[in-house]
């Protein structure tokens, strides 16, 4: 067996500026890995993330160090020991899943032990902005069943209240991206509960969330930046009621599935999340999303254009990926 690995970076413009507490972006910069064997190509896509010390150059270099192992036939399990969690491993891991599915004729969902894939309903994300602007965005998205609001400190209650008024029938979750202090959370959470907010994602800095231990929050708290792999699960279980699992953080679908099983064993709810990327990055996460309490795979909806073929969205419902896309 001899394989050939190819790596490249691609830029996909966003529909509008995507704004969170840490800053804004106007494009998705993704790493594409392709592994060819016997005329069949497996693909994986990942997003290097500066918050975790990643750069595109660094992740491309990391993936390049694995070229010999990949081309000599390293398996997905081998990869877990060869590379740390992160974007490079995610791209390679998902490419190996796709390659195996295509070489064997067995869908990736079957390789994962599932009986099939069902459609899922995703959050639709509203960027951080002034209350009036967020209300206008919410009004345009009021037909969507689940909205995710980016918040960032001063004025957050006004933002959420404006969105609630503009989209009264939508379920709401909020994502602070580490922008709150503990006292901010204690003041804000009861007010968000009154507005019907169902979940608050990563309110505190990842290194400061021990303060959550023993705190009875009136809204379900979800770890994001605090959780990468199973190594952080025990700490998260003492501080949160849910965890946001992203393939880019944990280093691929292989670890994501193990992480989800571990989270459920500890009584945690699962959120299947994503970075802003194309349908190729979302497709493997559709396996993770099966049975997840919250799904946030709206990356392609935030782009000016998507891959072809891409995932099929009917409103906020995502159909299982075609074999031509992935898996």
Tab-separated table of C-alpha atoms in Angstrom:
chain	number	residue	atom	x	y	z
A	1	UNK	CA	0.000	0.000	0.000
A	2	UNK	CA	1.279	3.416	-0.945
A	3	UNK	CA	-0.583	6.620	-0.390
A	4	UNK	CA	-0.045	10.201	-1.433
A	5	UNK	CA	-0.779	13.109	0.891
A	6	UNK	CA	-1.510	16.614	-0.333
A	7	UNK	CA	-2.005	19.687	1.836
A	8	UNK	CA	-3.139	23.202	1.038
A	9	UNK	CA	-4.776	26.197	2.646
A	10	UNK	CA	-7.902	27.830	1.269
A	11	UNK	CA	-9.781	31.037	2.009
A	12	UNK	CA	-13.581	31.219	1.985
A	13	UNK	CA	-15.134	34.713	2.458
A	14	UNK	CA	-17.888	35.093	5.033
A	15	UNK	CA	-21.278	36.530	4.120
A	16	UNK	CA	-20.844	39.296	6.716
A	17	UNK	CA	-18.209	40.063	9.327
A	18	UNK	CA	-18.303	37.351	12.003
A	19	UNK	CA	-17.827	39.077	15.360
A	20	UNK	CA	-17.236	37.541	18.789
A	21	UNK	CA	-15.845	38.948	22.037
A	22	UNK	CA	-12.246	38.334	20.883
A	23	UNK	CA	-12.531	40.014	17.497
A	24	UNK	CA	-13.898	39.787	13.969
A	25	UNK	CA	-13.179	37.787	10.828
A	26	UNK	CA	-14.243	38.169	7.222
A	27	UNK	CA	-13.072	34.820	5.891
A	28	UNK	CA	-12.607	31.210	6.883
A	29	UNK	CA	-8.968	30.158	6.423
A	30	UNK	CA	-9.024	26.372	6.248
A	31	UNK	CA	-6.506	23.572	5.950
A	32	UNK	CA	-7.439	20.913	3.385
A	33	UNK	CA	-5.842	17.463	3.624
A	34	UNK	CA	-6.270	14.889	0.845
A	35	UNK	CA	-5.000	11.308	1.037
A	36	UNK	CA	-5.028	9.337	-2.232
A	37	UNK	CA	-4.800	5.549	-2.367
A	38	UNK	CA	-5.612	3.267	-5.294
A	39	UNK	CA	-7.196	6.147	-7.177
A	40	UNK	CA	-9.498	7.027	-4.268
A	41	UNK	CA	-9.190	10.336	-2.390
A	42	UNK	CA	-10.185	10.948	1.225
A	43	UNK	CA	-10.585	14.559	2.342
A	44	UNK	CA	-10.575	16.426	5.617
A	45	UNK	CA	-10.867	20.121	6.468
A	46	UNK	CA	-9.811	21.982	9.608
A	47	UNK	CA	-9.447	25.531	10.925
A	48	UNK	CA	-6.270	26.557	12.800
A	49	UNK	CA	-7.364	28.751	15.704
A	50	UNK	CA	-5.207	31.530	17.145
A	51	UNK	CA	-6.879	31.269	20.580
A	52	UNK	CA	-5.152	27.900	20.936
A	53	UNK	CA	-1.798	29.103	19.630
A	54	UNK	CA	-2.357	27.744	16.136
A	55	UNK	CA	-1.440	29.349	12.816
A	56	UNK	CA	-1.993	28.077	9.308
A	57	UNK	CA	1.766	27.873	8.714
A	58	UNK	CA	2.267	25.964	11.944
A	59	UNK	CA	-0.519	23.463	11.299
A	60	UNK	CA	0.631	22.877	7.730
A	61	UNK	CA	4.131	22.233	9.075
A	62	UNK	CA	2.759	19.851	11.708
A	63	UNK	CA	0.825	17.919	9.098
A	64	UNK	CA	3.907	17.832	6.881
A	65	UNK	CA	5.901	16.091	9.625
A	66	UNK	CA	3.366	13.263	9.406
A	67	UNK	CA	3.660	12.831	5.649
A	68	UNK	CA	5.855	9.739	5.818
A	69	UNK	CA	3.608	8.011	8.345
A	70	UNK	CA	0.459	8.872	6.406
A	71	UNK	CA	1.898	7.733	3.094
A	72	UNK	CA	3.141	4.477	4.624
A	73	UNK	CA	-0.362	3.621	5.796
A	74	UNK	CA	-0.789	4.958	9.331
A	75	UNK	CA	-4.283	4.307	10.682
A	76	UNK	CA	-6.613	6.631	12.532
A	77	UNK	CA	-5.579	5.008	15.803
A	78	UNK	CA	-1.896	5.423	14.918
A	79	UNK	CA	-2.552	9.102	14.291
A	80	UNK	CA	-3.799	9.635	17.857
A	81	UNK	CA	-0.305	8.776	19.122
A	82	UNK	CA	1.589	10.562	16.355
A	83	UNK	CA	0.088	14.045	16.690
A	84	UNK	CA	-1.417	16.248	19.387
A	85	UNK	CA	-5.024	17.378	19.349
A	86	UNK	CA	-5.600	20.305	17.031
A	87	UNK	CA	-6.397	21.362	13.495
A	88	UNK	CA	-3.669	19.391	11.692
A	89	UNK	CA	-4.686	16.102	13.292
A	90	UNK	CA	-8.345	16.867	12.631
A	91	UNK	CA	-7.785	17.345	8.896
A	92	UNK	CA	-5.781	14.122	8.633
A	93	UNK	CA	-8.128	12.106	10.837
A	94	UNK	CA	-11.199	13.126	8.840
A	95	UNK	CA	-9.380	12.396	5.577
A	96	UNK	CA	-8.622	8.877	6.858
A	97	UNK	CA	-12.273	8.312	7.788
A	98	UNK	CA	-13.339	9.453	4.322
A	99	UNK	CA	-10.691	7.320	2.621
A	100	UNK	CA	-11.657	4.194	4.532
A	101	UNK	CA	-15.328	4.712	3.774
A	102	UNK	CA	-14.634	5.070	0.071
A	103	UNK	CA	-12.166	2.194	-0.179
A	104	UNK	CA	-14.426	-0.241	1.681
A	105	UNK	CA	-17.785	0.974	0.431
A	106	UNK	CA	-18.897	1.265	4.069
A	107	UNK	CA	-20.369	4.646	5.059
A	108	UNK	CA	-18.465	6.516	7.729
A	109	UNK	CA	-21.510	6.417	9.997
A	110	UNK	CA	-21.416	2.611	9.839
A	111	UNK	CA	-17.683	2.618	10.592
A	112	UNK	CA	-18.621	4.676	13.672
A	113	UNK	CA	-21.101	2.005	14.777
A	114	UNK	CA	-24.290	3.897	13.908
A	115	UNK	CA	-27.323	2.509	12.111
A	116	UNK	CA	-27.677	5.591	9.954
A	117	UNK	CA	-27.685	9.373	9.988
A	118	UNK	CA	-30.730	11.487	10.752
A	119	UNK	CA	-31.157	15.165	9.865
A	120	UNK	CA	-30.280	17.572	12.668
A	121	UNK	CA	-31.365	21.108	13.508
A	122	UNK	CA	-28.524	23.560	13.947
A	123	UNK	CA	-28.170	26.813	15.842
A	124	UNK	CA	-27.881	29.917	13.719
A	125	UNK	CA	-25.292	32.343	15.079
A	126	UNK	CA	-25.816	36.083	15.512
A	127	UNK	CA	-22.582	38.069	15.698
A	128	UNK	CA	-21.808	40.384	18.607
A	129	UNK	CA	-23.086	43.885	17.919
A	130	UNK	CA	-25.135	46.685	19.429
A	131	UNK	CA	-28.628	45.642	20.631
A	132	UNK	CA	-30.469	47.286	17.725
A	133	UNK	CA	-28.252	45.580	15.150
A	134	UNK	CA	-28.600	42.204	16.854
A	135	UNK	CA	-32.366	42.688	16.997
A	136	UNK	CA	-32.426	43.370	13.249
A	137	UNK	CA	-30.388	40.222	12.609
A	138	UNK	CA	-32.683	38.239	14.890
A	139	UNK	CA	-35.778	39.575	13.136
A	140	UNK	CA	-34.378	38.361	9.813
A	141	UNK	CA	-33.684	34.954	11.383
A	142	UNK	CA	-36.843	34.719	13.495
A	143	UNK	CA	-38.060	31.750	11.435
A	144	UNK	CA	-35.144	29.693	12.724
A	145	UNK	CA	-35.941	27.503	15.739
A	146	UNK	CA	-32.631	27.980	17.576
A	147	UNK	CA	-30.497	31.122	17.697
A	148	UNK	CA	-27.030	31.427	19.233
A	149	UNK	CA	-26.083	34.928	20.347
A	150	UNK	CA	-22.526	36.098	20.763
A	151	UNK	CA	-22.228	38.275	23.855
A	152	UNK	CA	-19.267	40.136	25.302
A	153	UNK	CA	-19.765	42.031	28.555
A	154	UNK	CA	-21.300	45.484	29.018
A	155	UNK	CA	-24.770	45.688	27.457
A	156	UNK	CA	-25.290	41.925	27.238
A	157	UNK	CA	-28.713	41.960	28.894
A	158	UNK	CA	-29.906	44.612	26.429
A	159	UNK	CA	-28.578	42.535	23.540
A	160	UNK	CA	-30.383	39.392	24.612
A	161	UNK	CA	-33.587	41.242	25.491
A	162	UNK	CA	-33.604	42.885	22.061
A	163	UNK	CA	-33.122	39.539	20.340
A	164	UNK	CA	-35.845	37.924	22.455
A	165	UNK	CA	-38.304	40.626	21.445
A	166	UNK	CA	-37.330	40.343	17.768
A	167	UNK	CA	-37.523	36.534	17.688
A	168	UNK	CA	-40.093	35.554	20.318
A	169	UNK	CA	-40.591	31.991	19.063
A	170	UNK	CA	-36.918	31.022	18.734
A	171	UNK	CA	-35.051	29.110	21.401
A	172	UNK	CA	-31.960	31.000	22.573
A	173	UNK	CA	-28.455	30.052	23.664
A	174	UNK	CA	-25.647	32.539	24.292
A	175	UNK	CA	-21.882	32.313	23.903
A	176	UNK	CA	-19.630	34.631	25.897
A	177	UNK	CA	-16.318	33.323	24.514
A	178	UNK	CA	-14.662	33.824	27.937
A	179	UNK	CA	-15.675	37.500	28.158
A	180	UNK	CA	-17.422	37.512	31.563
A	181	UNK	CA	-16.165	37.630	35.119
A	182	UNK	CA	-17.734	35.447	37.780
A	183	UNK	CA	-19.682	38.330	39.326
A	184	UNK	CA	-20.854	39.364	35.843
A	185	UNK	CA	-22.223	35.858	35.379
A	186	UNK	CA	-23.921	35.838	38.792
A	187	UNK	CA	-25.704	39.092	37.960
A	188	UNK	CA	-26.572	38.224	34.371
A	189	UNK	CA	-27.619	34.573	34.560
A	190	UNK	CA	-30.912	35.085	36.462
A	191	UNK	CA	-31.946	37.775	33.978
A	192	UNK	CA	-31.092	35.535	31.030
A	193	UNK	CA	-33.134	32.753	32.595
A	194	UNK	CA	-36.158	35.075	32.680
A	195	UNK	CA	-35.652	35.710	28.949
A	196	UNK	CA	-35.756	31.980	28.289
A	197	UNK	CA	-32.053	31.493	27.522
A	198	UNK	CA	-31.376	27.744	27.704
A	199	UNK	CA	-27.577	27.623	27.778
A	200	UNK	CA	-24.594	29.899	28.428
A	201	UNK	CA	-21.431	28.831	26.666
A	202	UNK	CA	-17.998	29.457	28.235
A	203	UNK	CA	-18.742	32.511	30.383
A	204	UNK	CA	-15.342	32.681	32.142
A	205	UNK	CA	-11.748	32.426	30.996
A	206	UNK	CA	-10.727	28.795	30.633
A	207	UNK	CA	-8.039	29.203	33.293
A	208	UNK	CA	-10.410	30.874	35.738
A	209	UNK	CA	-13.465	28.628	35.627
A	210	UNK	CA	-12.707	26.769	38.852
A	211	UNK	CA	-14.871	29.546	40.339
A	212	UNK	CA	-17.870	27.725	38.857
A	213	UNK	CA	-17.466	24.761	41.217
A	214	UNK	CA	-20.355	24.811	43.659
A	215	UNK	CA	-22.206	27.564	41.782
A	216	UNK	CA	-25.863	26.716	41.105
A	217	UNK	CA	-26.426	28.618	37.883
A	218	UNK	CA	-30.074	29.080	36.822
A	219	UNK	CA	-29.033	28.503	33.188
A	220	UNK	CA	-27.174	25.427	31.942
A	221	UNK	CA	-23.446	26.177	31.574
A	222	UNK	CA	-21.470	24.701	28.679
A	223	UNK	CA	-17.684	24.391	28.413
A	224	UNK	CA	-16.023	25.292	25.131
A	225	UNK	CA	-12.541	26.770	25.438
A	226	UNK	CA	-12.125	24.786	28.677
A	227	UNK	CA	-12.547	21.445	26.888
A	228	UNK	CA	-10.305	19.990	24.222
A	229	UNK	CA	-9.914	16.271	24.903
A	230	UNK	CA	-10.863	13.688	27.513
A	231	UNK	CA	-8.018	15.029	29.686
A	232	UNK	CA	-10.215	17.989	30.746
A	233	UNK	CA	-13.465	16.099	31.219
A	234	UNK	CA	-13.221	15.525	34.973
A	235	UNK	CA	-12.650	19.231	35.652
A	236	UNK	CA	-15.472	20.211	33.304
A	237	UNK	CA	-17.886	17.811	34.980
A	238	UNK	CA	-17.400	19.705	38.263
A	239	UNK	CA	-18.059	23.091	36.655
A	240	UNK	CA	-20.458	22.635	33.764
A	241	UNK	CA	-23.543	20.693	32.771
A	242	UNK	CA	-22.650	20.467	29.081
A	243	UNK	CA	-19.592	20.433	26.818
A	244	UNK	CA	-19.083	21.789	23.324
A	245	UNK	CA	-17.123	19.215	21.324
A	246	UNK	CA	-15.431	20.532	18.182
A	247	UNK	CA	-13.375	18.351	15.882
A	248	UNK	CA	-10.748	21.080	15.500
A	249	UNK	CA	-10.186	21.298	19.257
A	250	UNK	CA	-10.041	17.577	19.981
A	251	UNK	CA	-8.128	16.635	16.839
A	252	UNK	CA	-10.670	14.796	14.726
A	253	UNK	CA	-13.752	12.615	14.683
A	254	UNK	CA	-11.948	9.701	16.339
A	255	UNK	CA	-11.305	11.608	19.566
A	256	UNK	CA	-14.617	13.485	19.309
A	257	UNK	CA	-16.620	10.264	19.503
A	258	UNK	CA	-14.577	9.001	22.458
A	259	UNK	CA	-14.941	12.395	24.124
A	260	UNK	CA	-18.720	12.388	23.658
A	261	UNK	CA	-19.005	8.914	25.156
A	262	UNK	CA	-16.893	9.987	28.120
A	263	UNK	CA	-18.968	13.132	28.613
A	264	UNK	CA	-22.221	11.200	28.639
A	265	UNK	CA	-20.786	8.717	31.129
A	266	UNK	CA	-20.175	11.672	33.450
A	267	UNK	CA	-23.732	12.962	33.020
A	268	UNK	CA	-22.831	15.879	30.760
A	269	UNK	CA	-24.947	17.035	27.842
A	270	UNK	CA	-23.227	17.257	24.455
A	271	UNK	CA	-23.105	20.179	22.066
A	272	UNK	CA	-21.712	19.379	18.616
A	273	UNK	CA	-19.905	22.547	17.582
A	274	UNK	CA	-17.782	23.942	14.781
A	275	UNK	CA	-15.495	26.701	13.625
A	276	UNK	CA	-16.542	28.845	10.661
A	277	UNK	CA	-15.721	26.567	7.734
A	278	UNK	CA	-17.224	24.831	4.713
A	279	UNK	CA	-19.498	21.814	4.529
A	280	UNK	CA	-16.476	19.535	4.291
A	281	UNK	CA	-15.615	20.407	7.894
A	282	UNK	CA	-19.246	19.997	9.041
A	283	UNK	CA	-19.882	16.619	7.392
A	284	UNK	CA	-17.833	14.486	9.852
A	285	UNK	CA	-19.406	16.389	12.742
A	286	UNK	CA	-22.828	15.184	11.556
A	287	UNK	CA	-21.846	11.808	13.041
A	288	UNK	CA	-21.022	13.479	16.359
A	289	UNK	CA	-24.289	15.442	16.173
A	290	UNK	CA	-26.461	12.320	16.269
A	291	UNK	CA	-28.174	12.461	19.654
A	292	UNK	CA	-26.459	15.695	20.733
A	293	UNK	CA	-28.631	17.936	22.872
A	294	UNK	CA	-27.466	21.027	20.968
A	295	UNK	CA	-26.075	21.169	17.428
A	296	UNK	CA	-24.094	24.166	16.192
A	297	UNK	CA	-22.939	23.331	12.675
A	298	UNK	CA	-23.975	26.510	10.894
A	299	UNK	CA	-20.524	27.353	9.494
A	300	UNK	CA	-21.554	27.106	5.829
A	301	UNK	CA	-24.557	29.379	6.433
A	302	UNK	CA	-22.134	32.132	7.471
A	303	UNK	CA	-20.072	31.917	4.257
A	304	UNK	CA	-20.574	33.857	1.047
A	305	UNK	CA	-20.264	30.536	-0.816
A	306	UNK	CA	-19.758	26.896	0.080
A	307	UNK	CA	-18.144	23.863	-1.464
A	308	UNK	CA	-19.980	21.985	-4.187
A	309	UNK	CA	-21.471	19.636	-3.406
A	310	UNK	CA	-22.109	20.913	0.096
A	311	UNK	CA	-24.486	20.016	2.863
A	312	UNK	CA	-28.150	20.617	2.124
A	313	UNK	CA	-29.801	23.046	4.548
A	314	UNK	CA	-33.570	23.396	4.683
A	315	UNK	CA	-33.872	26.375	6.944
A	316	UNK	CA	-31.870	25.222	9.956
A	317	UNK	CA	-32.247	21.503	9.271
A	318	UNK	CA	-29.159	19.775	7.884
A	319	UNK	CA	-29.553	16.635	5.762
A	320	UNK	CA	-26.929	13.882	6.051
A	321	UNK	CA	-23.948	14.492	3.746
A	322	UNK	CA	-23.798	12.903	0.332
A	323	UNK	CA	-21.026	10.372	-0.293
A	324	UNK	CA	-19.622	12.812	-2.875
A	325	UNK	CA	-19.003	15.352	-0.106
A	326	UNK	CA	-17.595	13.105	2.620
A	327	UNK	CA	-17.894	9.685	4.193
